[in-house]
mmCIF file of C-alpha atoms and ligand atoms in Angstrom:
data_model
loop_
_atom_site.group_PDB
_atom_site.id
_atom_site.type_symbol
_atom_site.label_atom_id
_atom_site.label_comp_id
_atom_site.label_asym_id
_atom_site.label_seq_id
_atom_site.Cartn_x
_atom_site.Cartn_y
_atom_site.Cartn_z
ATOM 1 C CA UNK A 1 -28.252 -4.759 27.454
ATOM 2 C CA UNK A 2 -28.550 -2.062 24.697
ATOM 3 C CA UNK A 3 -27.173 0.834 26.661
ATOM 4 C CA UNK A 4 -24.750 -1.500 27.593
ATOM 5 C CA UNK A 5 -23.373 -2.258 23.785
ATOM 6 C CA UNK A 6 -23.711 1.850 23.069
ATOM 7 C CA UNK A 7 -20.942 2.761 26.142
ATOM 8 C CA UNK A 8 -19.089 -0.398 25.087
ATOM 9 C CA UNK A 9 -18.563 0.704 21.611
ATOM 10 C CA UNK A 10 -18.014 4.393 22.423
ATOM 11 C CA UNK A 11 -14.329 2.761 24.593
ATOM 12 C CA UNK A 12 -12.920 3.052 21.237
ATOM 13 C CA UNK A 13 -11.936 6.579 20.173
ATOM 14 C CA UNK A 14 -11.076 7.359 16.879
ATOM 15 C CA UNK A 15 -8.679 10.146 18.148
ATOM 16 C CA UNK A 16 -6.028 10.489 15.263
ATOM 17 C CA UNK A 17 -5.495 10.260 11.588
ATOM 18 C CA UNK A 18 -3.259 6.579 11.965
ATOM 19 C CA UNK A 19 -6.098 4.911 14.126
ATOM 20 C CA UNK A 20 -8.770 6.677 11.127
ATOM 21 C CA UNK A 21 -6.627 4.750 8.182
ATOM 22 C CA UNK A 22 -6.511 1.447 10.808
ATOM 23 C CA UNK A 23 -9.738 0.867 10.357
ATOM 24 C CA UNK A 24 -10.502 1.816 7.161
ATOM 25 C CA UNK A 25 -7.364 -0.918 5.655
ATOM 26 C CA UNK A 26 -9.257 -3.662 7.940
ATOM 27 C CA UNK A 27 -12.228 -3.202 6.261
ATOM 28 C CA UNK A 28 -11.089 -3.396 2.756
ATOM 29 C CA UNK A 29 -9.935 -6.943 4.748
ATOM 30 C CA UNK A 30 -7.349 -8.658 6.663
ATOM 31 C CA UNK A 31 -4.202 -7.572 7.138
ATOM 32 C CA UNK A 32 -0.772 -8.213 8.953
ATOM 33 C CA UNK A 33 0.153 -5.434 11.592
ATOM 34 C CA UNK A 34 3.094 -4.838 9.312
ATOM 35 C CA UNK A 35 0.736 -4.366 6.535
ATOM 36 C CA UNK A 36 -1.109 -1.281 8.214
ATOM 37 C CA UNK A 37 1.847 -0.126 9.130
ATOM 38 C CA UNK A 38 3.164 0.096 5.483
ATOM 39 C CA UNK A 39 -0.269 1.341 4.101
ATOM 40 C CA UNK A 40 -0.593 3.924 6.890
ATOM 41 C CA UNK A 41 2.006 5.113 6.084
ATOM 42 C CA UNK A 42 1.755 5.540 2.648
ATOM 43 C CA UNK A 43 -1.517 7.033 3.078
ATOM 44 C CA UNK A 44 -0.141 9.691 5.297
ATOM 45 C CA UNK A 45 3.217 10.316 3.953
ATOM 46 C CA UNK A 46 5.282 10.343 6.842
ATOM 47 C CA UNK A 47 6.266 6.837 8.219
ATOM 48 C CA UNK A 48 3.994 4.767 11.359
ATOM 49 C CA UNK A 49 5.317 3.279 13.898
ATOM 50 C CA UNK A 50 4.456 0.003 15.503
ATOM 51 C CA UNK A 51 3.948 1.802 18.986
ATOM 52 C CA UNK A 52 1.065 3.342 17.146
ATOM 53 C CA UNK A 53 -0.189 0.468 15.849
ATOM 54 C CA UNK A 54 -0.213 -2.272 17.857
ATOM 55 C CA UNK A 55 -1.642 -0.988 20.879
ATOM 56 C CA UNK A 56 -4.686 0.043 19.053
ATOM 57 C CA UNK A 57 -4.914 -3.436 17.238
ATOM 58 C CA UNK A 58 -4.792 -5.048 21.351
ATOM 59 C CA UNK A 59 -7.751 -2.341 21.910
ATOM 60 C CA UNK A 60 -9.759 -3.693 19.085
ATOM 61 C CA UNK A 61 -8.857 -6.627 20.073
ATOM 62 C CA UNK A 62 -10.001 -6.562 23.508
ATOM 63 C CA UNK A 63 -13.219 -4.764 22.236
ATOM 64 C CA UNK A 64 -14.324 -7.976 19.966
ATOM 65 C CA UNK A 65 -13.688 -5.597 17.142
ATOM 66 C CA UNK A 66 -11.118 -7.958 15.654
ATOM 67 C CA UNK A 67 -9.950 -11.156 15.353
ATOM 68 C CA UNK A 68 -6.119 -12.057 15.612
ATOM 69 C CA UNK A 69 -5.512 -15.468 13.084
ATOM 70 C CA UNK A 70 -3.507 -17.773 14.866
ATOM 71 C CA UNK A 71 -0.576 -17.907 12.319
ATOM 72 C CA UNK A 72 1.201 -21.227 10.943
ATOM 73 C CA UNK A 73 4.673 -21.307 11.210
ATOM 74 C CA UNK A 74 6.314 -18.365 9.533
ATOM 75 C CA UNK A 75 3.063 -16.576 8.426
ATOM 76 C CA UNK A 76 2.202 -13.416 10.069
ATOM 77 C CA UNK A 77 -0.662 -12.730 12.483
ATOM 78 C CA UNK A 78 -3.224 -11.083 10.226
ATOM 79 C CA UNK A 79 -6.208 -8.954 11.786
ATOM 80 C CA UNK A 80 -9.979 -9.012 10.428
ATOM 81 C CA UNK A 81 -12.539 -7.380 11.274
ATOM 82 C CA UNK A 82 -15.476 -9.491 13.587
ATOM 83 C CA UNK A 83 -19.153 -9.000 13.031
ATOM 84 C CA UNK A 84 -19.224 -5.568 15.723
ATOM 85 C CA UNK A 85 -16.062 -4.855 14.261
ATOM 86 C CA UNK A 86 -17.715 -3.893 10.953
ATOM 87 C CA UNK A 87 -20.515 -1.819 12.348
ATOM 88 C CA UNK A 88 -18.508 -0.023 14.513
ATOM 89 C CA UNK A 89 -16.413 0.978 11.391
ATOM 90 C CA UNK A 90 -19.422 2.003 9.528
ATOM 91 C CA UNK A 91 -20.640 3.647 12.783
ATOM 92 C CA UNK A 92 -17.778 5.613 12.411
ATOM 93 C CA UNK A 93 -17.854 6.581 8.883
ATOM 94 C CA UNK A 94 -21.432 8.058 9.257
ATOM 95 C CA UNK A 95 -20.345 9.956 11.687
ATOM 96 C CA UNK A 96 -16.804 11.541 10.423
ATOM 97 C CA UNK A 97 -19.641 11.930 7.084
ATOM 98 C CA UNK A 98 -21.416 14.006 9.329
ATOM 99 C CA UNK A 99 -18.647 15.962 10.435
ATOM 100 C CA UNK A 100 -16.733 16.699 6.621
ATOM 101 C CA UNK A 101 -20.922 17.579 5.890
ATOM 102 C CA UNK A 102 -20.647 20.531 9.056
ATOM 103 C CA UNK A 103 -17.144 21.673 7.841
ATOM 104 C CA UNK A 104 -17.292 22.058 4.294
ATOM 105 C CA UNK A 105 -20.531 24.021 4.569
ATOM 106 C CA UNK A 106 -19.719 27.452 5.090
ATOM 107 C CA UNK A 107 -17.312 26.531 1.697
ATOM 108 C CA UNK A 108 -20.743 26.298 -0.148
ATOM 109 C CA UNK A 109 -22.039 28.576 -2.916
ATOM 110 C CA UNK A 110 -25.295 30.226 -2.171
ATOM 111 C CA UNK A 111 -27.502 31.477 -4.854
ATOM 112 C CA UNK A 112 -27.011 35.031 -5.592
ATOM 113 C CA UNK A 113 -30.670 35.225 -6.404
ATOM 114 C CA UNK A 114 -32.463 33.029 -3.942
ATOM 115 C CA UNK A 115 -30.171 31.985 -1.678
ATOM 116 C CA UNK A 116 -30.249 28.868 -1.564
ATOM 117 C CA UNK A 117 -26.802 26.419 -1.678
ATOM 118 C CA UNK A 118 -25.286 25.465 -4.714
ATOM 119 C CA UNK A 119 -23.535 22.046 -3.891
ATOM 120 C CA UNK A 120 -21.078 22.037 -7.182
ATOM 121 C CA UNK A 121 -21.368 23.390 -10.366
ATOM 122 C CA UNK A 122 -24.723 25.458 -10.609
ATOM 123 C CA UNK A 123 -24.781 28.235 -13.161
ATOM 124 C CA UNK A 124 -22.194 30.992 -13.037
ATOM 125 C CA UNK A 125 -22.348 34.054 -14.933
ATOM 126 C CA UNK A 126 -20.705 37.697 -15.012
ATOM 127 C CA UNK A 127 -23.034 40.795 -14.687
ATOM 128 C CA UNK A 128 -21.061 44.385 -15.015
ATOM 129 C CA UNK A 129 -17.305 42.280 -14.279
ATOM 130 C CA UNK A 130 -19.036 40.751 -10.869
ATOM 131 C CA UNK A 131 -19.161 36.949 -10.903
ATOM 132 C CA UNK A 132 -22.132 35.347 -9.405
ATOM 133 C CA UNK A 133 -23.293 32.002 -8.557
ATOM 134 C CA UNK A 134 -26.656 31.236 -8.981
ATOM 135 C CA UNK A 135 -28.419 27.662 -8.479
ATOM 136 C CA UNK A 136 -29.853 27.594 -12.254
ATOM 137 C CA UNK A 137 -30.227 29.852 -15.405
ATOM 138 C CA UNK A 138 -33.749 31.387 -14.088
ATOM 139 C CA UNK A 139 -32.569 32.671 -11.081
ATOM 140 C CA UNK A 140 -29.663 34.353 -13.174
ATOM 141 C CA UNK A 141 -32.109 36.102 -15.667
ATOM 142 C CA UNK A 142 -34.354 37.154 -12.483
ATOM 143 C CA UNK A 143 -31.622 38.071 -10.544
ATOM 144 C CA UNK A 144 -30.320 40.786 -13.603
ATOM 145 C CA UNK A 145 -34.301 41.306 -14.565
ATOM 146 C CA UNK A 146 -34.443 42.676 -11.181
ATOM 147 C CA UNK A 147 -30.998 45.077 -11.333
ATOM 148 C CA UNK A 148 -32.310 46.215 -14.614
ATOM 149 C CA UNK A 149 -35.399 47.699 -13.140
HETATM 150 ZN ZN1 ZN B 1 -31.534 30.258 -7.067
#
């Protein structure tokens, strides 16, 4: 039963930046297709169209990630998110975390002194018109201690 949930959820593939912003809008809450159409677009600055929309909404759909309101007359089929709908989103977000985590890294500072990585900020400091980035103010004063010598 468990394996069979994992390769049920993993039918869904994330595989653009329109299907990315889908999900996300449906789990601020519901919306109407037209309404993710709009705010993808926004989001992305270049207009969405419903062919890559509402295909993706059927595959939720179909999935149990979302639930399709039956609309009174005149009001517009909104989409929320079910129950497995919500984890799979948050699935999702851990992972893409996981992924901006591997791609910014090589962007990182490392400490000029020991090496290790200096997330944002950190101490920064000149020695003969070189800048360097060190973690904290000790490993600056060791770091020119030790050209001194
Ligand atoms: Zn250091």
């Amino acid at each position: 039963m468990f394996v069979y949930i994992i390769i049920f959820m993993e039918e869904v593939k994330i595989t653009n930046m329109v299907k990315f912003y889908t999900v996300l809008l449906l789990l601020e809450g519901p919306k109407t297709g037209y309404e993710i159409i709009k705010e993808t677009g926004a989001k992305m600055g270049k207009n969405t169209s419903p062919g890559q929309i509402y295909p993706f909404l059927k595959t939720l759909e179909e999935h149990g990630y979302i639930d399709a309101s039956e609309p009174a007359a005149r009001e517009k089929v909104e989409y929320r998110l079910t129950a497995s709908g919500k984890k799979f989103v948050n699935n999702m977000i851990s992972r893409f975390g996981e992924i901006i985590k591997i791609a910014i890294e090589p962007s990182l500072s490392t400490c000029a002194h020991c090496g290790c990585k200096v997330y944002e900020g950190g101490h920064k400091e000149d020695i003969d018109g070189k800048h360097y980035v060190f973690c904290c103010c000790h490993c600056a004063k060791a770091f020119r201690e030790g050209r001194d010598e």
